[in-house]
PDB file of C-alpha atoms in Angstrom:
ATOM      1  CA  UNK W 289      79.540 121.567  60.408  1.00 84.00           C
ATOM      2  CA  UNK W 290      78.350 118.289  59.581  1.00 93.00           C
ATOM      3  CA  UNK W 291      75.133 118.344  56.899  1.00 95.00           C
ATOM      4  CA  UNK W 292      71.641 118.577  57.753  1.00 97.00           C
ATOM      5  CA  UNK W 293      70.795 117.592  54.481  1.00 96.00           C
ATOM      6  CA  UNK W 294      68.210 114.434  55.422  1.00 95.00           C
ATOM      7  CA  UNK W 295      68.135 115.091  58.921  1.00 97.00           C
ATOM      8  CA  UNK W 296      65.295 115.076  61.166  1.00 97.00           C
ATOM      9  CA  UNK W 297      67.009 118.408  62.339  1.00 98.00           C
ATOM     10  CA  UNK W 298      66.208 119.557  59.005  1.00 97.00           C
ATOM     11  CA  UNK W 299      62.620 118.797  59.190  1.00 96.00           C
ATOM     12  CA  UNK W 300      63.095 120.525  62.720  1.00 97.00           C
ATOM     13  CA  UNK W 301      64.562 123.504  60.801  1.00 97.00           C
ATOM     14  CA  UNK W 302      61.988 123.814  58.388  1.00 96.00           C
ATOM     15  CA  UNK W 303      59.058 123.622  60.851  1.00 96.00           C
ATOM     16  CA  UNK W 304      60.673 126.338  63.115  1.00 97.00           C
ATOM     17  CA  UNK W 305      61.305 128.834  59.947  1.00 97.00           C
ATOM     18  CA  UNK W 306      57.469 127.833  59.223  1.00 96.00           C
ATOM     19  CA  UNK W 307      56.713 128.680  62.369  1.00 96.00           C
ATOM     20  CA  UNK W 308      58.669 131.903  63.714  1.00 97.00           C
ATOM     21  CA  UNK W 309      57.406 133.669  59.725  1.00 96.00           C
ATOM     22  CA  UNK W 310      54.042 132.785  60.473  1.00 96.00           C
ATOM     23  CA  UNK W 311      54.005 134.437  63.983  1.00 97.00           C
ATOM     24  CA  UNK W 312      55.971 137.321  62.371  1.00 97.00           C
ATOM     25  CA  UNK W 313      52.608 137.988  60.160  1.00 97.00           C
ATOM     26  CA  UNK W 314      50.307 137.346  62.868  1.00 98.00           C
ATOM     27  CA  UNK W 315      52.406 139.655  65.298  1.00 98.00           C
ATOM     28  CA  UNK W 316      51.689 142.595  62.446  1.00 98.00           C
ATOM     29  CA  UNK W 317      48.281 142.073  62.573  1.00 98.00           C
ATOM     30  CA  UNK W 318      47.858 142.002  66.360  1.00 98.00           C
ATOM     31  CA  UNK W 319      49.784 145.392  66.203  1.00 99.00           C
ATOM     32  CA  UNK W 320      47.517 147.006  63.809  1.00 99.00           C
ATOM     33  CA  UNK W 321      44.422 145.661  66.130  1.00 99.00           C
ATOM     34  CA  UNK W 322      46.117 147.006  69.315  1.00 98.00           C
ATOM     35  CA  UNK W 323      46.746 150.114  67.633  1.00 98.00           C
ATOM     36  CA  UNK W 324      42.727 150.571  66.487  1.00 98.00           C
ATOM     37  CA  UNK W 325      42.112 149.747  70.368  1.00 98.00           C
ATOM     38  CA  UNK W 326      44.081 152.487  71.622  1.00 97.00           C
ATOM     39  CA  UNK W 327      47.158 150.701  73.034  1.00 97.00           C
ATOM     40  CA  UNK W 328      50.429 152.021  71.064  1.00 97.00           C
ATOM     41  CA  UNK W 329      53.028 150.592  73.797  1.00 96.00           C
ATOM     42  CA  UNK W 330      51.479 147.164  72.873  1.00 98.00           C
ATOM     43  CA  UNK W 331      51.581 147.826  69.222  1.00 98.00           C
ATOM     44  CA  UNK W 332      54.844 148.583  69.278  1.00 97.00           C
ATOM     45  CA  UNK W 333      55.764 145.405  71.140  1.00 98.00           C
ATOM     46  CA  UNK W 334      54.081 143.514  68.868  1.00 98.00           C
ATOM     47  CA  UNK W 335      55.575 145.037  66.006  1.00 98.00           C
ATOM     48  CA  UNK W 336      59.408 144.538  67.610  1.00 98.00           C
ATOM     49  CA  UNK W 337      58.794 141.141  68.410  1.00 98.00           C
ATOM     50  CA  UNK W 338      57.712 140.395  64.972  1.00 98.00           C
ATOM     51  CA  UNK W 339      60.968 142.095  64.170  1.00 98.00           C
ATOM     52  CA  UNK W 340      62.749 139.784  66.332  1.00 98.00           C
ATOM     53  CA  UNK W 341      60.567 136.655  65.058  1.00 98.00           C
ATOM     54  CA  UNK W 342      62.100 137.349  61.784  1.00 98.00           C
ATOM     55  CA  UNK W 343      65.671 137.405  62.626  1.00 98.00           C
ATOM     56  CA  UNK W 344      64.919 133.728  64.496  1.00 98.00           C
ATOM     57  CA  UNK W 345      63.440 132.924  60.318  1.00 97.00           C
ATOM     58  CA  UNK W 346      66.684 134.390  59.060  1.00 98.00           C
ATOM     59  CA  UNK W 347      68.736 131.820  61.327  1.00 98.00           C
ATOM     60  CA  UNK W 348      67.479 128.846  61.013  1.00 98.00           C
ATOM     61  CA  UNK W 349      66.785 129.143  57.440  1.00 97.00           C
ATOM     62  CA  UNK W 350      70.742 129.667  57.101  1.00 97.00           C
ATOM     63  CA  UNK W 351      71.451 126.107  58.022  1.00 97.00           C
ATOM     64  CA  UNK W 352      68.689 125.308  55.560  1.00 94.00           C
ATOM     65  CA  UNK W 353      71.146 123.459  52.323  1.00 94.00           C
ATOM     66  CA  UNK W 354      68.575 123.659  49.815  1.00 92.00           C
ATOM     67  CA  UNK W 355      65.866 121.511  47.853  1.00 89.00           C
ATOM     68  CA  UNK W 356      62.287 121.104  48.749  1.00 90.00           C
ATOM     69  CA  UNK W 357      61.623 119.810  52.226  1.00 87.00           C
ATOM     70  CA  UNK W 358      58.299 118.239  53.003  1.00 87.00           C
ATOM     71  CA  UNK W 359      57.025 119.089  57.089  1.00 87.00           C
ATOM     72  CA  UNK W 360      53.275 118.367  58.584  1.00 85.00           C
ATOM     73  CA  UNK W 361      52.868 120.923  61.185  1.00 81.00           C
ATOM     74  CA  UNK W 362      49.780 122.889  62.748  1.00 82.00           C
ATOM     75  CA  UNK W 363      49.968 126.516  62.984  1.00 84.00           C
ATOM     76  CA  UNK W 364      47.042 129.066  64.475  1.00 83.00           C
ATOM     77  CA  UNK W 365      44.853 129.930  62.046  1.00 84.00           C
ATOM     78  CA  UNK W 366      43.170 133.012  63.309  1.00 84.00           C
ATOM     79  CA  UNK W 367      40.728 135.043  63.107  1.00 93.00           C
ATOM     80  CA  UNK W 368      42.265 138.367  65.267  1.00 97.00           C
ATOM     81  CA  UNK W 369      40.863 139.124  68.109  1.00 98.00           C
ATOM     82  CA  UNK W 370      40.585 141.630  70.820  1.00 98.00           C
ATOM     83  CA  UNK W 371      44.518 143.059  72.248  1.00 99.00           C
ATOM     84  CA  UNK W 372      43.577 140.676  75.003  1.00 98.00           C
ATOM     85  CA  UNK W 373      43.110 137.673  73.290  1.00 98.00           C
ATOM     86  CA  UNK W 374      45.963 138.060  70.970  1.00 98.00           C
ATOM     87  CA  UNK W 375      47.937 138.570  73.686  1.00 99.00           C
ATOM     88  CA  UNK W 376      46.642 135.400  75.307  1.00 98.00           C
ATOM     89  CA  UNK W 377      47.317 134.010  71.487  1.00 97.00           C
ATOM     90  CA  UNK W 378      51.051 134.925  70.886  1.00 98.00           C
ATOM     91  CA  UNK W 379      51.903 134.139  74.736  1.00 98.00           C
ATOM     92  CA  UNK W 380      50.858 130.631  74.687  1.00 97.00           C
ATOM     93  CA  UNK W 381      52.314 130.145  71.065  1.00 96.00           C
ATOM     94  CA  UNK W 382      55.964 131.778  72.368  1.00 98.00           C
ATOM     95  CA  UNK W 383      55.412 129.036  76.030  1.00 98.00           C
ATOM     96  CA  UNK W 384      54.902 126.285  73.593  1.00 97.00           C
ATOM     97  CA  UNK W 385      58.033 127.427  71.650  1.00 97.00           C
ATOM     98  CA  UNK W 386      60.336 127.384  74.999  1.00 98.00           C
ATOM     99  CA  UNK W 387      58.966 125.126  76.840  1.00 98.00           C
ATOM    100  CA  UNK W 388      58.266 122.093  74.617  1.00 98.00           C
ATOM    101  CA  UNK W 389      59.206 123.057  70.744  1.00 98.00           C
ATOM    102  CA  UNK W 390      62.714 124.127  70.779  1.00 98.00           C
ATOM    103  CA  UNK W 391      63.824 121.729  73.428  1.00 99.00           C
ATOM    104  CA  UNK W 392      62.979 119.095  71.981  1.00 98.00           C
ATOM    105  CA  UNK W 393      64.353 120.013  68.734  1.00 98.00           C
ATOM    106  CA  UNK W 394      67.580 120.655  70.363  1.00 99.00           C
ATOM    107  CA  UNK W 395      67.896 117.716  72.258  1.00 99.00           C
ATOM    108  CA  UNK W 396      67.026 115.368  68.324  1.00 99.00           C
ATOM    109  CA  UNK W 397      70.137 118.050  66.782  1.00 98.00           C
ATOM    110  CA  UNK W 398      72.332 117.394  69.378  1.00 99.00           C
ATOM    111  CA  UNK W 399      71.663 113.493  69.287  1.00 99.00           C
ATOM    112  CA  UNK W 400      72.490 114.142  65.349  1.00 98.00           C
ATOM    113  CA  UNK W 401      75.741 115.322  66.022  1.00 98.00           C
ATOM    114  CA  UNK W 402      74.256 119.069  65.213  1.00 98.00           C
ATOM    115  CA  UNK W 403      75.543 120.805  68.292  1.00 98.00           C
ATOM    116  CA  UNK W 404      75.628 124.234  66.590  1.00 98.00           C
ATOM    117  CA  UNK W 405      72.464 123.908  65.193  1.00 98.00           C
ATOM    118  CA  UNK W 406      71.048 122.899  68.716  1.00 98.00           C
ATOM    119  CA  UNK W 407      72.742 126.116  70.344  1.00 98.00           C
ATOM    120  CA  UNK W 408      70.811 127.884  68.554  1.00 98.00           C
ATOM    121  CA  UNK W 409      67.359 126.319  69.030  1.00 98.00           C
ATOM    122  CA  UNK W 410      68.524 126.679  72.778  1.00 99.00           C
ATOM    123  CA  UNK W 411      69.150 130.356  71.876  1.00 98.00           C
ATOM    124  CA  UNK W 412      66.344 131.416  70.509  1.00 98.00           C
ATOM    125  CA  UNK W 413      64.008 130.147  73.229  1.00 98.00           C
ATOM    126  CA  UNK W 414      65.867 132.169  75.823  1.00 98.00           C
ATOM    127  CA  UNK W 415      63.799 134.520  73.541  1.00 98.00           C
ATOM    128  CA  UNK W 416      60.916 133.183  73.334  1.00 98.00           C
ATOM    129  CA  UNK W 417      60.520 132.676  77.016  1.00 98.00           C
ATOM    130  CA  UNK W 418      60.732 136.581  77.276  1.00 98.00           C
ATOM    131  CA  UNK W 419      58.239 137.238  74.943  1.00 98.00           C
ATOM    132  CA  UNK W 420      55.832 134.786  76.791  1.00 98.00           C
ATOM    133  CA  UNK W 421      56.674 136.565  79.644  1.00 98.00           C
ATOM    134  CA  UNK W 422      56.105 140.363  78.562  1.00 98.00           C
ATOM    135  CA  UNK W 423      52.887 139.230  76.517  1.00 98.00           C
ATOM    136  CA  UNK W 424      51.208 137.925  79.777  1.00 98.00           C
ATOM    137  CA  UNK W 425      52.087 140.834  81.483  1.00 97.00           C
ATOM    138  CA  UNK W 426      50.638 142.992  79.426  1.00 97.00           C
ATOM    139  CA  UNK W 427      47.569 140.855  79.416  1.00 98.00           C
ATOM    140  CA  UNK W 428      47.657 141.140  82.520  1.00 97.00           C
ATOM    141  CA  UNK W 429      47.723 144.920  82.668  1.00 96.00           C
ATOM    142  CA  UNK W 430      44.742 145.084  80.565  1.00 97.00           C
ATOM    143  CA  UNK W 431      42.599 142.682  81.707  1.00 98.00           C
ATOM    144  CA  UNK W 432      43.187 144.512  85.439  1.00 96.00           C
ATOM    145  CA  UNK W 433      42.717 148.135  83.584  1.00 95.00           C
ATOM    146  CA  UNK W 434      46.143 148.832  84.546  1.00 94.00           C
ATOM    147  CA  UNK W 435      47.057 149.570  81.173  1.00 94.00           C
ATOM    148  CA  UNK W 436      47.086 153.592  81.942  1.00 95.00           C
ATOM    149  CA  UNK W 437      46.545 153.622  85.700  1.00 94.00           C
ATOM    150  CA  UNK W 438      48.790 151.786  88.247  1.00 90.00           C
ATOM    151  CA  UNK W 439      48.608 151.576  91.566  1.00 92.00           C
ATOM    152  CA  UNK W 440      50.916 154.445  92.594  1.00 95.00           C
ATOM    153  CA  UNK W 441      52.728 157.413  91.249  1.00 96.00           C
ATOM    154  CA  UNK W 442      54.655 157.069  88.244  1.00 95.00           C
ATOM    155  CA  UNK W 443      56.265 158.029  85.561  1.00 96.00           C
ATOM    156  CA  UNK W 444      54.696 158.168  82.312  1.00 97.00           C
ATOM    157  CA  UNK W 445      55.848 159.288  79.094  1.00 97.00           C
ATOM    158  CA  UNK W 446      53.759 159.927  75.323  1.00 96.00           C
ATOM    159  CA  UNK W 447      55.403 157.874  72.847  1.00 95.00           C
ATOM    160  CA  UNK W 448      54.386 160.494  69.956  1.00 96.00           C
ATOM    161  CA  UNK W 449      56.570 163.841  71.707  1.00 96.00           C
ATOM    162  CA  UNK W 450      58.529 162.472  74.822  1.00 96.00           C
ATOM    163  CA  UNK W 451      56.681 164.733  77.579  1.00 97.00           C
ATOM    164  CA  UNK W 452      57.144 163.118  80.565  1.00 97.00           C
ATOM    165  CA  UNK W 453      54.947 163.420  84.199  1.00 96.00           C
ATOM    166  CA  UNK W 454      54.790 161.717  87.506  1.00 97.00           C
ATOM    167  CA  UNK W 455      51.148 160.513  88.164  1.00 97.00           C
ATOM    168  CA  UNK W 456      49.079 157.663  89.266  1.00 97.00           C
ATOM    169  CA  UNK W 457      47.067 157.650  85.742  1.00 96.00           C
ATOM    170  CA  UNK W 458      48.263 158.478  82.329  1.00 97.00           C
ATOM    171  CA  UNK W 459      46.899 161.837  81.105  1.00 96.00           C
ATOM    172  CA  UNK W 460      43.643 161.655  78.872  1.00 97.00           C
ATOM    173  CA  UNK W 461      45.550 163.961  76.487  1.00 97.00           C
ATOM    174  CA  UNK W 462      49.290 164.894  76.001  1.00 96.00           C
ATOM    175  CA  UNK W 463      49.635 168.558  77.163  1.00 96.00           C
ATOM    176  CA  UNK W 464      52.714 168.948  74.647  1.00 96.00           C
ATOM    177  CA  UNK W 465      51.095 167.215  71.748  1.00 95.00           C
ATOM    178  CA  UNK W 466      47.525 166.078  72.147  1.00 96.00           C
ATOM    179  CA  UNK W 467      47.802 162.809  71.648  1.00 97.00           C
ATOM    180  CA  UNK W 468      45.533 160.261  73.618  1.00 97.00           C
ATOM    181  CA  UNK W 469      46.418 158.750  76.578  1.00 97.00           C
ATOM    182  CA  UNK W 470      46.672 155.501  74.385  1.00 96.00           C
ATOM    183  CA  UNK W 471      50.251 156.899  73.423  1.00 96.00           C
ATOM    184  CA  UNK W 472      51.411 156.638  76.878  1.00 96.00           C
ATOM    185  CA  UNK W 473      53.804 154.362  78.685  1.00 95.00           C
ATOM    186  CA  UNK W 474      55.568 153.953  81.755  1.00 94.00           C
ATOM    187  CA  UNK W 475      58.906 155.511  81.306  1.00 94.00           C
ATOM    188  CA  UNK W 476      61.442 152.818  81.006  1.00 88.00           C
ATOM    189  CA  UNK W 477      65.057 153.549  82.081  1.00 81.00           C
ATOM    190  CA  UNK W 478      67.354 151.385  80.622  1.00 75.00           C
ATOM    191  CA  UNK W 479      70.255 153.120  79.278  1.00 73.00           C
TER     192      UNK W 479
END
Protein backbone atom coordinates (compact mmCIF):
# COMPACT_ATOMS: atom_id res chain seq x y z
CA UNK A 1 0.00 0.00 0.00
CA UNK A 2 1.22 3.23 -0.95
CA UNK A 3 2.35 5.58 2.33
CA UNK A 4 0.21 7.78 4.22
CA UNK A 5 3.06 9.27 5.66
CA UNK A 6 2.16 13.28 4.81
CA UNK A 7 -1.13 12.64 3.62
CA UNK A 8 -4.18 14.48 4.31
CA UNK A 9 -5.52 10.82 4.81
CA UNK A 10 -3.22 10.76 7.59
CA UNK A 11 -4.52 13.78 9.23
CA UNK A 12 -7.94 11.99 8.37
CA UNK A 13 -6.56 8.95 10.26
CA UNK A 14 -5.49 10.65 13.17
CA UNK A 15 -8.71 12.67 13.70
CA UNK A 16 -10.88 9.46 13.35
CA UNK A 17 -8.57 7.42 16.03
CA UNK A 18 -9.09 10.84 18.10
CA UNK A 19 -12.39 10.56 17.62
CA UNK A 20 -13.76 6.80 17.82
CA UNK A 21 -11.24 6.65 21.59
CA UNK A 22 -12.91 9.57 22.75
CA UNK A 23 -16.49 8.19 22.17
CA UNK A 24 -15.16 4.85 23.54
CA UNK A 25 -14.68 6.84 27.07
CA UNK A 26 -17.74 8.72 26.81
CA UNK A 27 -19.75 5.46 25.83
CA UNK A 28 -18.36 4.02 29.47
CA UNK A 29 -19.61 6.74 31.18
CA UNK A 30 -23.08 6.85 29.61
CA UNK A 31 -23.19 3.09 30.65
CA UNK A 32 -22.40 3.65 34.19
CA UNK A 33 -25.23 6.61 34.15
CA UNK A 34 -27.78 4.28 32.46
CA UNK A 35 -26.96 1.71 34.83
CA UNK A 36 -27.60 4.23 38.13
CA UNK A 37 -31.01 5.01 36.16
CA UNK A 38 -32.16 1.60 36.09
CA UNK A 39 -31.72 0.67 32.40
CA UNK A 40 -29.13 -2.42 32.15
CA UNK A 41 -30.15 -3.36 28.36
CA UNK A 42 -28.93 0.24 27.58
CA UNK A 43 -25.87 -0.09 29.66
CA UNK A 44 -24.91 -2.89 28.10
CA UNK A 45 -25.28 -1.36 24.65
CA UNK A 46 -23.37 1.31 25.56
CA UNK A 47 -20.73 -0.65 26.95
CA UNK A 48 -20.55 -3.04 23.52
CA UNK A 49 -20.51 -0.22 21.38
CA UNK A 50 -17.68 1.28 23.19
CA UNK A 51 -16.23 -2.15 22.64
CA UNK A 52 -16.80 -1.85 19.06
CA UNK A 53 -15.60 1.99 19.03
CA UNK A 54 -12.34 0.63 20.06
CA UNK A 55 -11.75 -1.93 17.50
CA UNK A 56 -12.62 1.12 14.76
CA UNK A 57 -9.27 2.98 17.13
CA UNK A 58 -7.36 -0.25 16.65
CA UNK A 59 -7.84 0.04 12.70
CA UNK A 60 -7.18 3.07 11.74
CA UNK A 61 -4.38 3.56 14.04
CA UNK A 62 -2.74 0.46 12.09
CA UNK A 63 -2.26 2.48 8.97
CA UNK A 64 -0.91 5.12 11.33
CA UNK A 65 3.40 4.94 10.17
CA UNK A 66 4.58 6.73 13.06
CA UNK A 67 5.90 10.27 14.29
CA UNK A 68 3.88 12.99 15.81
CA UNK A 69 0.94 14.16 13.77
CA UNK A 70 -0.54 17.55 14.45
CA UNK A 71 -4.87 17.57 13.85
CA UNK A 72 -7.39 20.59 15.00
CA UNK A 73 -10.57 18.87 15.64
CA UNK A 74 -13.68 19.50 18.05
CA UNK A 75 -14.86 16.74 20.12
CA UNK A 76 -18.01 16.84 22.83
CA UNK A 77 -16.94 17.88 25.86
CA UNK A 78 -19.58 16.75 28.25
CA UNK A 79 -20.91 16.99 31.13
CA UNK A 80 -23.18 13.41 31.27
CA UNK A 81 -26.43 13.66 31.28
CA UNK A 82 -29.64 11.88 31.76
CA UNK A 83 -29.83 8.04 29.57
CA UNK A 84 -31.92 10.24 27.34
CA UNK A 85 -29.73 12.83 26.54
CA UNK A 86 -26.72 10.72 26.12
CA UNK A 87 -28.51 8.82 23.95
CA UNK A 88 -29.51 11.89 21.98
CA UNK A 89 -25.50 12.66 22.48
CA UNK A 90 -23.82 9.46 21.05
CA UNK A 91 -26.66 9.20 18.21
CA UNK A 92 -26.00 12.45 16.66
CA UNK A 93 -22.13 12.01 17.16
CA UNK A 94 -22.37 8.23 15.33
CA UNK A 95 -25.01 10.36 12.22
CA UNK A 96 -22.26 12.84 11.94
CA UNK A 97 -19.70 9.97 11.65
CA UNK A 98 -21.77 8.20 8.63
CA UNK A 99 -23.25 10.66 7.18
CA UNK A 100 -20.69 13.47 6.74
CA UNK A 101 -17.20 12.36 8.59
CA UNK A 102 -16.22 9.16 7.09
CA UNK A 103 -17.44 9.96 3.65
CA UNK A 104 -15.73 12.52 3.18
CA UNK A 105 -12.61 11.11 4.44
CA UNK A 106 -13.01 8.32 2.10
CA UNK A 107 -13.72 10.10 -0.85
CA UNK A 108 -9.91 12.63 0.06
CA UNK A 109 -8.15 8.64 0.56
CA UNK A 110 -9.41 7.44 -2.42
CA UNK A 111 -8.46 10.71 -4.44
CA UNK A 112 -4.87 9.92 -2.68
CA UNK A 113 -4.58 6.78 -4.25
CA UNK A 114 -5.50 5.16 -0.59
CA UNK A 115 -8.23 2.83 -1.73
CA UNK A 116 -7.69 0.41 1.18
CA UNK A 117 -7.56 2.92 3.58
CA UNK A 118 -10.90 4.41 2.16
CA UNK A 119 -12.62 0.82 2.38
CA UNK A 120 -12.28 0.99 5.53
CA UNK A 121 -13.55 4.48 6.44
CA UNK A 122 -16.52 3.18 4.19
CA UNK A 123 -16.54 0.16 6.55
CA UNK A 124 -16.71 1.42 9.59
CA UNK A 125 -19.62 3.79 8.95
CA UNK A 126 -21.78 0.88 7.86
CA UNK A 127 -21.23 0.77 11.69
CA UNK A 128 -21.75 3.73 12.72
CA UNK A 129 -24.99 4.15 10.91
CA UNK A 130 -26.27 1.17 13.13
CA UNK A 131 -25.34 2.57 16.17
CA UNK A 132 -27.17 5.89 15.24
CA UNK A 133 -29.88 3.85 14.50
CA UNK A 134 -30.24 1.58 17.76
CA UNK A 135 -29.32 4.74 19.99
CA UNK A 136 -32.45 6.64 18.66
CA UNK A 137 -34.46 3.84 19.16
CA UNK A 138 -33.82 3.41 22.38
CA UNK A 139 -34.35 7.08 22.92
CA UNK A 140 -37.13 6.62 21.59
CA UNK A 141 -38.32 3.85 23.87
CA UNK A 142 -37.65 5.92 26.79
CA UNK A 143 -38.77 9.06 26.06
CA UNK A 144 -42.36 7.11 25.10
CA UNK A 145 -41.95 4.94 28.55
CA UNK A 146 -41.70 2.01 26.43
CA UNK A 147 -38.60 1.05 27.92
CA UNK A 148 -40.42 -1.91 30.08
CA UNK A 149 -43.94 -1.79 28.67
CA UNK A 150 -44.81 -2.18 24.92
CA UNK A 151 -47.74 -2.10 23.34
CA UNK A 152 -48.60 -5.83 23.25
CA UNK A 153 -47.58 -9.13 24.65
CA UNK A 154 -44.11 -10.03 24.66
CA UNK A 155 -41.42 -11.67 25.54
CA UNK A 156 -39.19 -10.49 28.12
CA UNK A 157 -36.25 -11.89 29.63
CA UNK A 158 -33.90 -10.67 33.10
CA UNK A 159 -30.51 -10.18 31.95
CA UNK A 160 -29.10 -11.19 35.60
CA UNK A 161 -30.78 -15.21 35.54
CA UNK A 162 -32.39 -15.77 32.01
CA UNK A 163 -36.17 -16.29 33.27
CA UNK A 164 -38.15 -15.64 30.56
CA UNK A 165 -42.27 -14.56 30.40
CA UNK A 166 -44.75 -13.43 27.86
CA UNK A 167 -46.36 -10.08 29.03
CA UNK A 168 -47.29 -6.67 27.98
CA UNK A 169 -44.94 -5.05 30.87
CA UNK A 170 -41.72 -6.26 32.27
CA UNK A 171 -42.13 -7.66 35.80
CA UNK A 172 -41.34 -5.14 38.74
CA UNK A 173 -39.19 -7.97 40.15
CA UNK A 174 -37.61 -11.20 38.67
CA UNK A 175 -39.56 -14.14 40.23
CA UNK A 176 -36.30 -16.40 39.76
CA UNK A 177 -33.86 -13.85 41.03
CA UNK A 178 -35.23 -10.59 42.32
CA UNK A 179 -33.74 -8.40 40.32
CA UNK A 180 -35.60 -5.12 39.17
CA UNK A 181 -37.44 -4.83 36.28
CA UNK A 182 -34.48 -2.53 35.10
CA UNK A 183 -32.68 -5.95 34.24
CA UNK A 184 -35.21 -6.78 31.73
CA UNK A 185 -35.24 -6.91 27.97
CA UNK A 186 -37.16 -8.03 25.18
CA UNK A 187 -35.95 -11.43 24.32
CA UNK A 188 -33.96 -11.23 21.20
CA UNK A 189 -33.75 -14.32 18.93
CA UNK A 190 -30.97 -14.26 16.84
CA UNK A 191 -29.19 -17.43 16.78
Amino acid sequence: MKSVKGTQTEKNLMAAFAGESQARNRYTYFASKARDEGFMQVAAIFEETASQEKEHAKRLFKFMEGGEITITGTFPAGPVGTTSENLLEAAGGENYEWKEMYPGFAKTAKAEGLDAVATVFESIAVAERQHAKRYERLKANIDAGKAFKGDKAQVWQCRNCGYIMESVEAPKMCPACAHPQSYFEILGENW
